[in-house]
mmCIF file of C-alpha atoms and ligand atoms in Angstrom:
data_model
loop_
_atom_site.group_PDB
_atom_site.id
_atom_site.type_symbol
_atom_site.label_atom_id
_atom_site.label_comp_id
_atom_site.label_asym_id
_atom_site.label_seq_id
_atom_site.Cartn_x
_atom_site.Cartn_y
_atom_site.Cartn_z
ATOM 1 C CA UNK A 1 14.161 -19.705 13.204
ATOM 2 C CA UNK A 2 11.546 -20.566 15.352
ATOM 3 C CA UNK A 3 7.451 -19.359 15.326
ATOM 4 C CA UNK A 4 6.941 -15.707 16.493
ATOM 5 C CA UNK A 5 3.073 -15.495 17.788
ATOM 6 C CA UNK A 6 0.931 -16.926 15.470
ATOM 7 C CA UNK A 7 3.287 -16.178 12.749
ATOM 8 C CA UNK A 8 5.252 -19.223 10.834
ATOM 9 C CA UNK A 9 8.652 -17.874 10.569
ATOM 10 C CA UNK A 10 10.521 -20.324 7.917
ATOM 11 C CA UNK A 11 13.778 -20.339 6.586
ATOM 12 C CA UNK A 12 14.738 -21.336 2.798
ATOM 13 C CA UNK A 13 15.739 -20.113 -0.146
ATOM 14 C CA UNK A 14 13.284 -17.447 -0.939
ATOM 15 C CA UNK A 15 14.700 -16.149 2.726
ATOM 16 C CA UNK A 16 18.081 -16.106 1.292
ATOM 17 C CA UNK A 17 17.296 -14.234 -1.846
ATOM 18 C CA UNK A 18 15.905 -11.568 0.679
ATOM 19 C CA UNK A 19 18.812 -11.339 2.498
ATOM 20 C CA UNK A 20 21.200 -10.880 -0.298
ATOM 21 C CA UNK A 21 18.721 -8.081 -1.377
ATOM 22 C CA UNK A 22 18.996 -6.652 1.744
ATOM 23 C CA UNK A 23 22.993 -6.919 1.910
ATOM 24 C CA UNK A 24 23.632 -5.244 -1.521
ATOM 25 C CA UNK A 25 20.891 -2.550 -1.106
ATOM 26 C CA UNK A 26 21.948 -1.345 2.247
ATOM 27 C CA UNK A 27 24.661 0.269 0.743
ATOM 28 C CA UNK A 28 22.680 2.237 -1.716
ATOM 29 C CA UNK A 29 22.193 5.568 -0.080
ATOM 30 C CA UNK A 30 20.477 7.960 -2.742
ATOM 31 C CA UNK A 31 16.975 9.752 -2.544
ATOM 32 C CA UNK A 32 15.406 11.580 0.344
ATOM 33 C CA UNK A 33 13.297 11.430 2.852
ATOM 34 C CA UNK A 34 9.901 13.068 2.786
ATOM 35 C CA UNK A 35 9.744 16.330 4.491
ATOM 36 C CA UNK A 36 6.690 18.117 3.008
ATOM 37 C CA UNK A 37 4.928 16.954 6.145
ATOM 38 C CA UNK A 38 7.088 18.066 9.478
ATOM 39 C CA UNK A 39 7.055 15.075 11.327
ATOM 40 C CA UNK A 40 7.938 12.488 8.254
ATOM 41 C CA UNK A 41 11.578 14.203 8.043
ATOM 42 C CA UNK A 42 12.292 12.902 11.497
ATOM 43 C CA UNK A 43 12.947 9.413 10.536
ATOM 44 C CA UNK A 44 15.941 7.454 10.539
ATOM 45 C CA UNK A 45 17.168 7.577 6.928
ATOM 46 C CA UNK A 46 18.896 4.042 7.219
ATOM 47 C CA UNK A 47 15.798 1.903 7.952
ATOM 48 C CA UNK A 48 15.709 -0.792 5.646
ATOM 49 C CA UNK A 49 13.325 -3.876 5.743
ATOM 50 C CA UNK A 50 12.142 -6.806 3.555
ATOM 51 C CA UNK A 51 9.485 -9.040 4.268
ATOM 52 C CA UNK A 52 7.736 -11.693 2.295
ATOM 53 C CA UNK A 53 4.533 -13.673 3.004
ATOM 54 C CA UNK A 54 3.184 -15.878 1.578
ATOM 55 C CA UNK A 55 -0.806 -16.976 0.917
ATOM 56 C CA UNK A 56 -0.274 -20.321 3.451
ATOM 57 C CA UNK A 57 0.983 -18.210 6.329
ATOM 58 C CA UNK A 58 4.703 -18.279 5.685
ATOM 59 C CA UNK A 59 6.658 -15.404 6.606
ATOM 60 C CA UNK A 60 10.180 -14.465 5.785
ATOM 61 C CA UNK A 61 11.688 -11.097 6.919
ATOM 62 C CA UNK A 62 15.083 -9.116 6.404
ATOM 63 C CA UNK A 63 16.528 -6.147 8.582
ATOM 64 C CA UNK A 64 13.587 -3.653 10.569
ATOM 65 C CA UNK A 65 10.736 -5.685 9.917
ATOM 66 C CA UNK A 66 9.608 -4.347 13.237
ATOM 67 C CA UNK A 67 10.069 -0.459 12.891
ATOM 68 C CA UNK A 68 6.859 1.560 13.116
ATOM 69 C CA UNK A 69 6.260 3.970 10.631
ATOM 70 C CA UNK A 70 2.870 5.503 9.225
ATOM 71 C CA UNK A 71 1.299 4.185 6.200
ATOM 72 C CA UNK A 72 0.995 6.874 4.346
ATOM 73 C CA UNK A 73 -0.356 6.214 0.638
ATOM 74 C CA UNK A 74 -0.882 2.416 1.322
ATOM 75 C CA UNK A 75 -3.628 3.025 3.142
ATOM 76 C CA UNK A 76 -5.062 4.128 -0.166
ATOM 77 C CA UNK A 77 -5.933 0.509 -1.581
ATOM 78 C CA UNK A 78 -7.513 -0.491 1.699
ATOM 79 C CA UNK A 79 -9.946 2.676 1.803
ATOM 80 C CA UNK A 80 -10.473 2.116 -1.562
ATOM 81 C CA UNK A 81 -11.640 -1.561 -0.991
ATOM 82 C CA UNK A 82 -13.794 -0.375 2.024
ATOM 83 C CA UNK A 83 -15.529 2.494 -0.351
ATOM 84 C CA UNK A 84 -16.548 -0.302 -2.758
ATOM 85 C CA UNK A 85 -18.102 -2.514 -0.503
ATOM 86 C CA UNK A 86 -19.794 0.470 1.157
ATOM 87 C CA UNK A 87 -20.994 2.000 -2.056
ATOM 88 C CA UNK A 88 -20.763 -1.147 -4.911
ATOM 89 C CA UNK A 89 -18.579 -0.706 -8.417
ATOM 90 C CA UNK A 90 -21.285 1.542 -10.647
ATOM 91 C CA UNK A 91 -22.019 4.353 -7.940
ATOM 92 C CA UNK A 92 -17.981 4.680 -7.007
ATOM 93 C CA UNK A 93 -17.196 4.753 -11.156
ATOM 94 C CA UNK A 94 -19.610 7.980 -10.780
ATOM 95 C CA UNK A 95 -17.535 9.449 -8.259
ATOM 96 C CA UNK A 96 -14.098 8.386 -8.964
ATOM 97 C CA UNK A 97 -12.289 7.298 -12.261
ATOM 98 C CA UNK A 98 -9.926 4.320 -12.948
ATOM 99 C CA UNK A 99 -7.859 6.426 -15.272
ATOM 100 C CA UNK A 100 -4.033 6.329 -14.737
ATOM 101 C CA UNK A 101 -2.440 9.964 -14.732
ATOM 102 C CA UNK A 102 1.035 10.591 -15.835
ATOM 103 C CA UNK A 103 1.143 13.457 -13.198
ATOM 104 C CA UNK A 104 2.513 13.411 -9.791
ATOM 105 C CA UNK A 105 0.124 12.463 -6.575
ATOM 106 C CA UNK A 106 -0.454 15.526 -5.008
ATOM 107 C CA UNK A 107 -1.564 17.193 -8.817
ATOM 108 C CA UNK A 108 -4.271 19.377 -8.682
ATOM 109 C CA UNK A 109 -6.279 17.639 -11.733
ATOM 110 C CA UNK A 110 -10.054 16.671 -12.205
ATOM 111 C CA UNK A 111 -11.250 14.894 -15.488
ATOM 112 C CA UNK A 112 -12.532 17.409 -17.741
ATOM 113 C CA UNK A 113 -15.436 16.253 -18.823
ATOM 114 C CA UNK A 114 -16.828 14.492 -15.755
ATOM 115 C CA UNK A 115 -15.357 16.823 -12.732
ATOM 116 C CA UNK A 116 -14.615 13.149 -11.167
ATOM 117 C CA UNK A 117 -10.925 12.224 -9.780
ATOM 118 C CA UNK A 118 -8.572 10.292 -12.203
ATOM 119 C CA UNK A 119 -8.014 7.332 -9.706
ATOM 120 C CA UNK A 120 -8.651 6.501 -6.378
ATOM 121 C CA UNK A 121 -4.719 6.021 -5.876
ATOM 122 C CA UNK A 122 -4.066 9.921 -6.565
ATOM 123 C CA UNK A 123 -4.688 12.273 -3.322
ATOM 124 C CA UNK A 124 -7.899 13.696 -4.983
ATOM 125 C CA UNK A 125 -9.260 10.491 -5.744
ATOM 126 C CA UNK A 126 -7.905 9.423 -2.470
ATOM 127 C CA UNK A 127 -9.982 11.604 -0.381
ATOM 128 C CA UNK A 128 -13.176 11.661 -2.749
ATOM 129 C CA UNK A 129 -12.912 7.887 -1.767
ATOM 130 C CA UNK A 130 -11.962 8.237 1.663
ATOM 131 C CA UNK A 131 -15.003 11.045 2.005
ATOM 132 C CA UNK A 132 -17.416 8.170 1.085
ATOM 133 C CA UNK A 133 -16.713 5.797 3.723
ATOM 134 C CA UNK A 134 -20.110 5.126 5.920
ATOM 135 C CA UNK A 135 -20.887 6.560 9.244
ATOM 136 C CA UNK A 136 -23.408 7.688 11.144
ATOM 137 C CA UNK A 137 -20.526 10.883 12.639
ATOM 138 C CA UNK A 138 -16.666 11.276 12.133
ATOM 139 C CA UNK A 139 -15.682 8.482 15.376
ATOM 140 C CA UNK A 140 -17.865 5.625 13.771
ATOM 141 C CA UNK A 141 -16.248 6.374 10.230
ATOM 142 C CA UNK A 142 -12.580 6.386 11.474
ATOM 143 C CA UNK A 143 -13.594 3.022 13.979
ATOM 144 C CA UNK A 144 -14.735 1.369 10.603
ATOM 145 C CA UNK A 145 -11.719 2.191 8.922
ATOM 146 C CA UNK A 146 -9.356 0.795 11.690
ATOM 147 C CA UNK A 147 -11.259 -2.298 11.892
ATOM 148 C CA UNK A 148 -10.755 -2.558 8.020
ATOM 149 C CA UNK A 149 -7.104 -2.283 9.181
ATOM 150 C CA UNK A 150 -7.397 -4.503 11.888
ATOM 151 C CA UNK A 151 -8.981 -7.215 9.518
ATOM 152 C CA UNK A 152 -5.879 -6.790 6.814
ATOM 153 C CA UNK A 153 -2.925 -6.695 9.356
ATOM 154 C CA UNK A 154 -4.179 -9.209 12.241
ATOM 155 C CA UNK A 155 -4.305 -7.223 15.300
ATOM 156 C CA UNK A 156 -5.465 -3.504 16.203
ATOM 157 C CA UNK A 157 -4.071 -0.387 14.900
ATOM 158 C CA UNK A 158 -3.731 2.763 15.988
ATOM 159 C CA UNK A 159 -3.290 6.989 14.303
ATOM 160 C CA UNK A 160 0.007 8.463 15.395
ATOM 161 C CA UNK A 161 -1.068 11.387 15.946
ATOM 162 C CA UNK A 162 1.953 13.759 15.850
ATOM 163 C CA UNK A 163 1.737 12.902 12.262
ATOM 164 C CA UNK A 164 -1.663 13.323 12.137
ATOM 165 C CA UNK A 165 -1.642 16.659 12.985
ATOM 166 C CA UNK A 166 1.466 17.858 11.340
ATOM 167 C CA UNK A 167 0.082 16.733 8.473
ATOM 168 C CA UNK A 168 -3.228 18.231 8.962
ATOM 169 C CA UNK A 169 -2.001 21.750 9.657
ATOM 170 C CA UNK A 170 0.053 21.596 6.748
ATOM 171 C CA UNK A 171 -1.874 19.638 4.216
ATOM 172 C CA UNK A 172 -3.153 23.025 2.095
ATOM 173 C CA UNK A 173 -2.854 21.043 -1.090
ATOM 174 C CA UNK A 174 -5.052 18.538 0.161
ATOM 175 C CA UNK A 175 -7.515 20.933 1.429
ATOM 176 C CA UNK A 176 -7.207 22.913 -2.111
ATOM 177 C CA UNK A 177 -8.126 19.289 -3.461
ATOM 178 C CA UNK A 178 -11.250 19.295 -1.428
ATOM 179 C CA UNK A 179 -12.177 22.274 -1.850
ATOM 180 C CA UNK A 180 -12.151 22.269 -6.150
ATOM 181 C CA UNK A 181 -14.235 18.788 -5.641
ATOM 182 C CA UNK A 182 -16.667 20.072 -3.303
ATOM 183 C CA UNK A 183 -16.756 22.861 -6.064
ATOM 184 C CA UNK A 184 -17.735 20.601 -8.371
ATOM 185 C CA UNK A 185 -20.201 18.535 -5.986
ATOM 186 C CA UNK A 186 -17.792 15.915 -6.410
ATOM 187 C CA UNK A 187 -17.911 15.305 -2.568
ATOM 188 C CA UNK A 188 -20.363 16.893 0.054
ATOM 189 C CA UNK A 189 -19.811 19.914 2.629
ATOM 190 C CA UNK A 190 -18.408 18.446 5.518
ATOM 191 C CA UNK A 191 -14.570 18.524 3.681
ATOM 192 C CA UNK A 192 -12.838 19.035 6.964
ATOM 193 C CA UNK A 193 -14.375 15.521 8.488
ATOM 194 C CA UNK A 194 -13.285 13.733 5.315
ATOM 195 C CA UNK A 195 -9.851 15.561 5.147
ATOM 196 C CA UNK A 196 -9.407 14.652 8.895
ATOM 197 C CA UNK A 197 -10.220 10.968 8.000
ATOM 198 C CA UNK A 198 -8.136 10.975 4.833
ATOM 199 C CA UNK A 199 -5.017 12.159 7.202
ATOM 200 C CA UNK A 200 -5.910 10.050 9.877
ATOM 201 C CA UNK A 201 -5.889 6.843 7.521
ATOM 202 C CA UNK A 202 -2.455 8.079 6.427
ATOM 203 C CA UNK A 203 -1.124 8.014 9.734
ATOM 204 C CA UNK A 204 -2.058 4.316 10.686
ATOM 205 C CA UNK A 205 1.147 2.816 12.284
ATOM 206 C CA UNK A 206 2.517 -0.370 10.499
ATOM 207 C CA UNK A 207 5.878 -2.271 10.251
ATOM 208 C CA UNK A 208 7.060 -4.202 7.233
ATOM 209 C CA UNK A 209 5.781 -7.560 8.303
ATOM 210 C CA UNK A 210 2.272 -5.538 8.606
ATOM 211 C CA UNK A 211 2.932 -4.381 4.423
ATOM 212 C CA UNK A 212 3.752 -7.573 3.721
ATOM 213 C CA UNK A 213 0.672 -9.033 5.567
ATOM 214 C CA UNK A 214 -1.620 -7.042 3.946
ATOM 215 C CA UNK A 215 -0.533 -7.413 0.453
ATOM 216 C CA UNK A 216 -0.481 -11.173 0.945
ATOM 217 C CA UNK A 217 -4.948 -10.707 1.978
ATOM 218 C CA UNK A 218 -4.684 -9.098 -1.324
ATOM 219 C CA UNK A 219 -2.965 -12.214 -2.690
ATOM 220 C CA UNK A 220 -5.272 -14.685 -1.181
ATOM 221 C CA UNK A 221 -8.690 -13.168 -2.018
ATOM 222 C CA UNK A 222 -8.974 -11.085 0.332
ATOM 223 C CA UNK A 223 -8.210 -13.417 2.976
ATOM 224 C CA UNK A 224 -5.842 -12.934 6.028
ATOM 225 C CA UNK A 225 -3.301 -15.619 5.508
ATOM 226 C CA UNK A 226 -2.597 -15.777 9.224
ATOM 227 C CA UNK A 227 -5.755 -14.868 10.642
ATOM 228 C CA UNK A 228 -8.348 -16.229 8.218
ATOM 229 C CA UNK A 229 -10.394 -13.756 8.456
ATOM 230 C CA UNK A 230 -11.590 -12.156 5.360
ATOM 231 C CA UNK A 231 -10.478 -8.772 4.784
ATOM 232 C CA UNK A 232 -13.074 -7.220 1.478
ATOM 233 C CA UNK A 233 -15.054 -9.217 -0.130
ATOM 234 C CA UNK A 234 -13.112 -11.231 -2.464
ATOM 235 C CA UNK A 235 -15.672 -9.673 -5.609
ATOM 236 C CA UNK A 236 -13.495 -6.374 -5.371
ATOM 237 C CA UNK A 237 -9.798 -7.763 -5.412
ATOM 238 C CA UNK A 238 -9.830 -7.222 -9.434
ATOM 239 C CA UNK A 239 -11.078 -3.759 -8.944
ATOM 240 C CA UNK A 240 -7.970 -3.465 -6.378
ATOM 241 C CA UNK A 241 -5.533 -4.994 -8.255
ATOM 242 C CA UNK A 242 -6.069 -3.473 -11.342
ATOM 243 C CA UNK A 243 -6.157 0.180 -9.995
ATOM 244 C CA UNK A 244 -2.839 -0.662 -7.501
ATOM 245 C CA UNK A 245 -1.373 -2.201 -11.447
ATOM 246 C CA UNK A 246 -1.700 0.841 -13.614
ATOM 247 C CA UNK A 247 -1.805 3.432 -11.001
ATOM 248 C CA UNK A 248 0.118 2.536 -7.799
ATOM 249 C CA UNK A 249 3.088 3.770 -7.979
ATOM 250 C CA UNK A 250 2.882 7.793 -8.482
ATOM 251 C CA UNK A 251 4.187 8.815 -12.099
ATOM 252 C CA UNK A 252 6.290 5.701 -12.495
ATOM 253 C CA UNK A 253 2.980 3.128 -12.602
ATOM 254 C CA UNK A 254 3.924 2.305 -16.376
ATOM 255 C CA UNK A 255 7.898 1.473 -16.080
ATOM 256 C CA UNK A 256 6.887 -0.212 -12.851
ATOM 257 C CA UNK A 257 4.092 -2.224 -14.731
ATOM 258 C CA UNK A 258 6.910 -3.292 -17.393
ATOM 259 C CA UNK A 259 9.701 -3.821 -15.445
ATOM 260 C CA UNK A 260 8.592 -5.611 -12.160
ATOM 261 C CA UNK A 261 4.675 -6.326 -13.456
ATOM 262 C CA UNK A 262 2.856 -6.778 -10.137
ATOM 263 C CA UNK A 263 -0.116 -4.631 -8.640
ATOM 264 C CA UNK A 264 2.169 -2.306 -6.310
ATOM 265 C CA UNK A 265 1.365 0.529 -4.382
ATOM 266 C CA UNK A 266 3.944 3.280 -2.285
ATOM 267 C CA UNK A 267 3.909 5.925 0.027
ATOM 268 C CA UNK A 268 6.197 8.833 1.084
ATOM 269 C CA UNK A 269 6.753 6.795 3.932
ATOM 270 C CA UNK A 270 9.272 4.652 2.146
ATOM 271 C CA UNK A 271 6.730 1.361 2.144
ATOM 272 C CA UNK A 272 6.029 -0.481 -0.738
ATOM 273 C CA UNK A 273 3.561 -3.337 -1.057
ATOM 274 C CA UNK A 274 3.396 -5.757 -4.229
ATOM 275 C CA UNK A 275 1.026 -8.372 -4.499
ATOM 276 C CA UNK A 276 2.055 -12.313 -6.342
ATOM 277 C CA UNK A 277 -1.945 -12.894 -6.910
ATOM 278 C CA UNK A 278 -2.415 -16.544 -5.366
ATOM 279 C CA UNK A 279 1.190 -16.547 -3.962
ATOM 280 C CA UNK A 280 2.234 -14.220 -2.032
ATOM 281 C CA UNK A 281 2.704 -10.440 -0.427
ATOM 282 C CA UNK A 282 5.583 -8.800 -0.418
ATOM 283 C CA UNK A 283 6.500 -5.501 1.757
ATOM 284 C CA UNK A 284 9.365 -3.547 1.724
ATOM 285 C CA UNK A 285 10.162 -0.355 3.600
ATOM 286 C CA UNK A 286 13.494 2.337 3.394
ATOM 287 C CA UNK A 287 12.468 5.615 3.650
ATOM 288 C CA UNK A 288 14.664 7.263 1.123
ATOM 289 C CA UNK A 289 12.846 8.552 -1.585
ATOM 290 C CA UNK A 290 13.339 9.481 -5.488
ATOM 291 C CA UNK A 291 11.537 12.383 -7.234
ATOM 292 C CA UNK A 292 8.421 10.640 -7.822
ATOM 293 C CA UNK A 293 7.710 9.415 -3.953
ATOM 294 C CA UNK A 294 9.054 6.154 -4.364
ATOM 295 C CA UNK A 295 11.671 3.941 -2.194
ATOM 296 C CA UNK A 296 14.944 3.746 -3.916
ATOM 297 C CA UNK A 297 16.162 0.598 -2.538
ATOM 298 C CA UNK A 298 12.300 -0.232 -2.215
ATOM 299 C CA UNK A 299 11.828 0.017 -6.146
ATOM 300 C CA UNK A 300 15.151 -2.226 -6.902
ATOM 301 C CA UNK A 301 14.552 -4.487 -4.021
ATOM 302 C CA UNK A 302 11.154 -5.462 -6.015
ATOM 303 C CA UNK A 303 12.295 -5.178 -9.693
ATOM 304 C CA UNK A 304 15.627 -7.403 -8.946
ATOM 305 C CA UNK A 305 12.831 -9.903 -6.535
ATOM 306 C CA UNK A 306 10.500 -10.084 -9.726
ATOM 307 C CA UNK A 307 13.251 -10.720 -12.271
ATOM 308 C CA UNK A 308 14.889 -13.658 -10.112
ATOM 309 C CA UNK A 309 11.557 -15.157 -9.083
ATOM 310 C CA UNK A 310 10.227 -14.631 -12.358
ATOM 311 C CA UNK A 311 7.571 -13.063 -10.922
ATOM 312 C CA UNK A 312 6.340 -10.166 -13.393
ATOM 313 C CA UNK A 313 2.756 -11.248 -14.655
ATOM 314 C CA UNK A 314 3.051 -11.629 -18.047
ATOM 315 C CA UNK A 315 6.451 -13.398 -17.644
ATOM 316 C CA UNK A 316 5.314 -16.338 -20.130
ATOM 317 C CA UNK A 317 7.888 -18.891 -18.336
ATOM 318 C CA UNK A 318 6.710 -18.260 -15.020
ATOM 319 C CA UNK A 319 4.200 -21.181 -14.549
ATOM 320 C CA UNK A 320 6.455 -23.664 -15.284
ATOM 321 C CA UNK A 321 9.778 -22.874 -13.907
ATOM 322 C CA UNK A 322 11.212 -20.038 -11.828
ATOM 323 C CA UNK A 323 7.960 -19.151 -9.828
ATOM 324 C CA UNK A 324 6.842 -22.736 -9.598
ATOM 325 C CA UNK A 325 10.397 -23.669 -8.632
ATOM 326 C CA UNK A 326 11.005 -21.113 -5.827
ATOM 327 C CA UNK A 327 7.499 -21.016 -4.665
ATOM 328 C CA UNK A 328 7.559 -24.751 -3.796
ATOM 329 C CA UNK A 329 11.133 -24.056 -1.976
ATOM 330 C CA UNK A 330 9.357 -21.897 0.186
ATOM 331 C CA UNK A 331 7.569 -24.658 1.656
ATOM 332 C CA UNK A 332 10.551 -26.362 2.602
ATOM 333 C CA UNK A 333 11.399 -25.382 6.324
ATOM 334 C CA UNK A 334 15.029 -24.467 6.740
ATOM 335 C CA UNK A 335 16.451 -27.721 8.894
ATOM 336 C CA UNK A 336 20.017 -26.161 9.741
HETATM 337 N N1 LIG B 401 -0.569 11.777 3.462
HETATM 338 C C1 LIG B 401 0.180 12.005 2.266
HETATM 339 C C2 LIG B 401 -0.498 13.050 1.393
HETATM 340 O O1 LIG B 401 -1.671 12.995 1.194
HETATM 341 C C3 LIG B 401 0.341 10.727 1.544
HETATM 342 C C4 LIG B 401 1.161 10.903 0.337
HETATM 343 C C5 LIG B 401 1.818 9.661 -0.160
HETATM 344 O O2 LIG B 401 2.221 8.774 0.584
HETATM 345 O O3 LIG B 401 1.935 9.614 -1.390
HETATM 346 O O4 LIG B 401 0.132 13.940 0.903
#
């Protein structure tokens, strides 16, 4: 395999474990694809991509690493990193909680007691962190948060717009979100700007390789792997990590958290990122869904990739022997 752009495409045995994934989840075929939002239903149910990278620049991919598709909830993490350096940790804590919810994403819940979002990883939390993002007017806010992008993933990015606006002419939850916050004074007047830029941010187009970029910065301190260039300040990669650990992955954060124990998040666009800290990123994208949001094959791709790699946090073995073992076989280029 040879070097794509400034990528380091390798071959070795962590590629082989992906393409064996790959094989035996292709035939899996349940869930759904998201349709709450018009334009989402249009995609190609059988798109199914794995991608690895790794925090030296390595890159190993599996099936439509290419395919486009909006980031949906992802992009949640990444505003949430931008928020913190725009604001610091003790003013965003007054605005939104770190609390993991047992309810779905789109729930309509405020903490009782302090009227603030559970978790910046839920849509209300989402957008109260998305409405904080600095600007002097609604262009300069969404240019800072696609150079944010554009740090993470290596090159520019750019809204898709039909999803944009189906989403924004149908997003009444969303706007009932808003408006029970701005209620509250949890976020200011102008809901419509913040709503636009919270939709906008959903629609940034990615592929896998992009996922799998991004959660690799996340991996290396905040650091593009390929690129070098630093992302968010490395101070607020804990306050990432541990928010994307107990509450990245919809109402399924705590069997996620035991099972494949890595900082995760997904979207209802079928992406998944998980994040190796010091190792690696890994992306994965199919767009069939389960009932909580999540990728089918994306959530078994990742638990069966943590159990061989011995990759689950608190996995007591894994500095010693099956991370440290496959982790330095990724550094051996393939030579057939
Ligand atoms: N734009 C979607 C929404 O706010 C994102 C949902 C998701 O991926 O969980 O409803």
């Amino acid at each position: 395999m040879g070097n794509q752009g400034d990528l380091e495409r390798v071959g070795s045995p962590l590629l082989s474990v992906i393409e064996d994934l790959h094989s035996k989840y292709k035939l899996l075929q349940e869930g759904t694809v998201a349709n709450y939002i018009p334009e989402l239903a249009k995609v190609n149910p059988d798109l199914f991509s794995i991608c690895i990278v790794t925090v030296d620049g390595q890159v190993y991919e599996v099936g439509d690493y290419e395919q486009l598709f909006t980031i949906q909830s992802i992009s949640k993490v990444f505003a949430y990193g931008l928020a913190l350096e725009d604001h610091g940790r003790d003013y965003f804590l007054t605005r939104v909680g770190v609390e993991p919810t047992g309810d779905a994403f789109n729930a309509i819940i405020l903490d009782e007691k302090s009227n603030r979002p559970l978790n910046p990883m839920v849509n209300a939390g989402a957008i109260a962190t998305t409405s904080l993002i600095k600007g002097s007017d609604p262009t300069e806010r969404l240019n800072r948060m696609l150079d944010m992008f554009r740090r993470y993933i290596g090159r520019d990015v750019f809204v898709d717009i039909s999803v944009f606006t189906s989403e924004r002419s149908t997003g009444h939850r969303n706007r009932a979100m808003a408006h029970l916050m701005l209620n509250f004074g949890m976020i200011d007047q102008n809901i419509e700007e913040s709503l636009d830029l919270y939709f906008q941010q959903c629609a940034v187009i990615v592929n896998c390789r992009d996922l799998a970029v991004m959660a690799a910065t996340l991996a290396n301190k905040g650091r593009n792997p390929i690129t070098q260039e630093q992302a968010v300040k490395s101070s607020y990669i804990k306050d990432i990590l541990s928010v994307m650990y107990t509450c990245g992955m919809y109402n399924f954060a705590g069997e996620w958290a035991y099972k494949v124990g890595l900082p995760a998040k997904s979207g209802v666009c079928g992406g998944i990122i998980a994040v190796v800290p010091h190792q690696m990123g890994i992306g994965v994208f199919s767009p069939l869904l389960d009932m909580r949001g999540n990728s089918v094959r994306g959530v078994k791709v990742c638990e069966e990739l943590s159990q061989q790699l011995g990759l689950h946090l608190f996995e007591c073995s894994n500095k010693d022997s099956k991370l440290g073992e496959n982790l330095s076989q990724c550094h051996l280029k393939d030579e057939g």
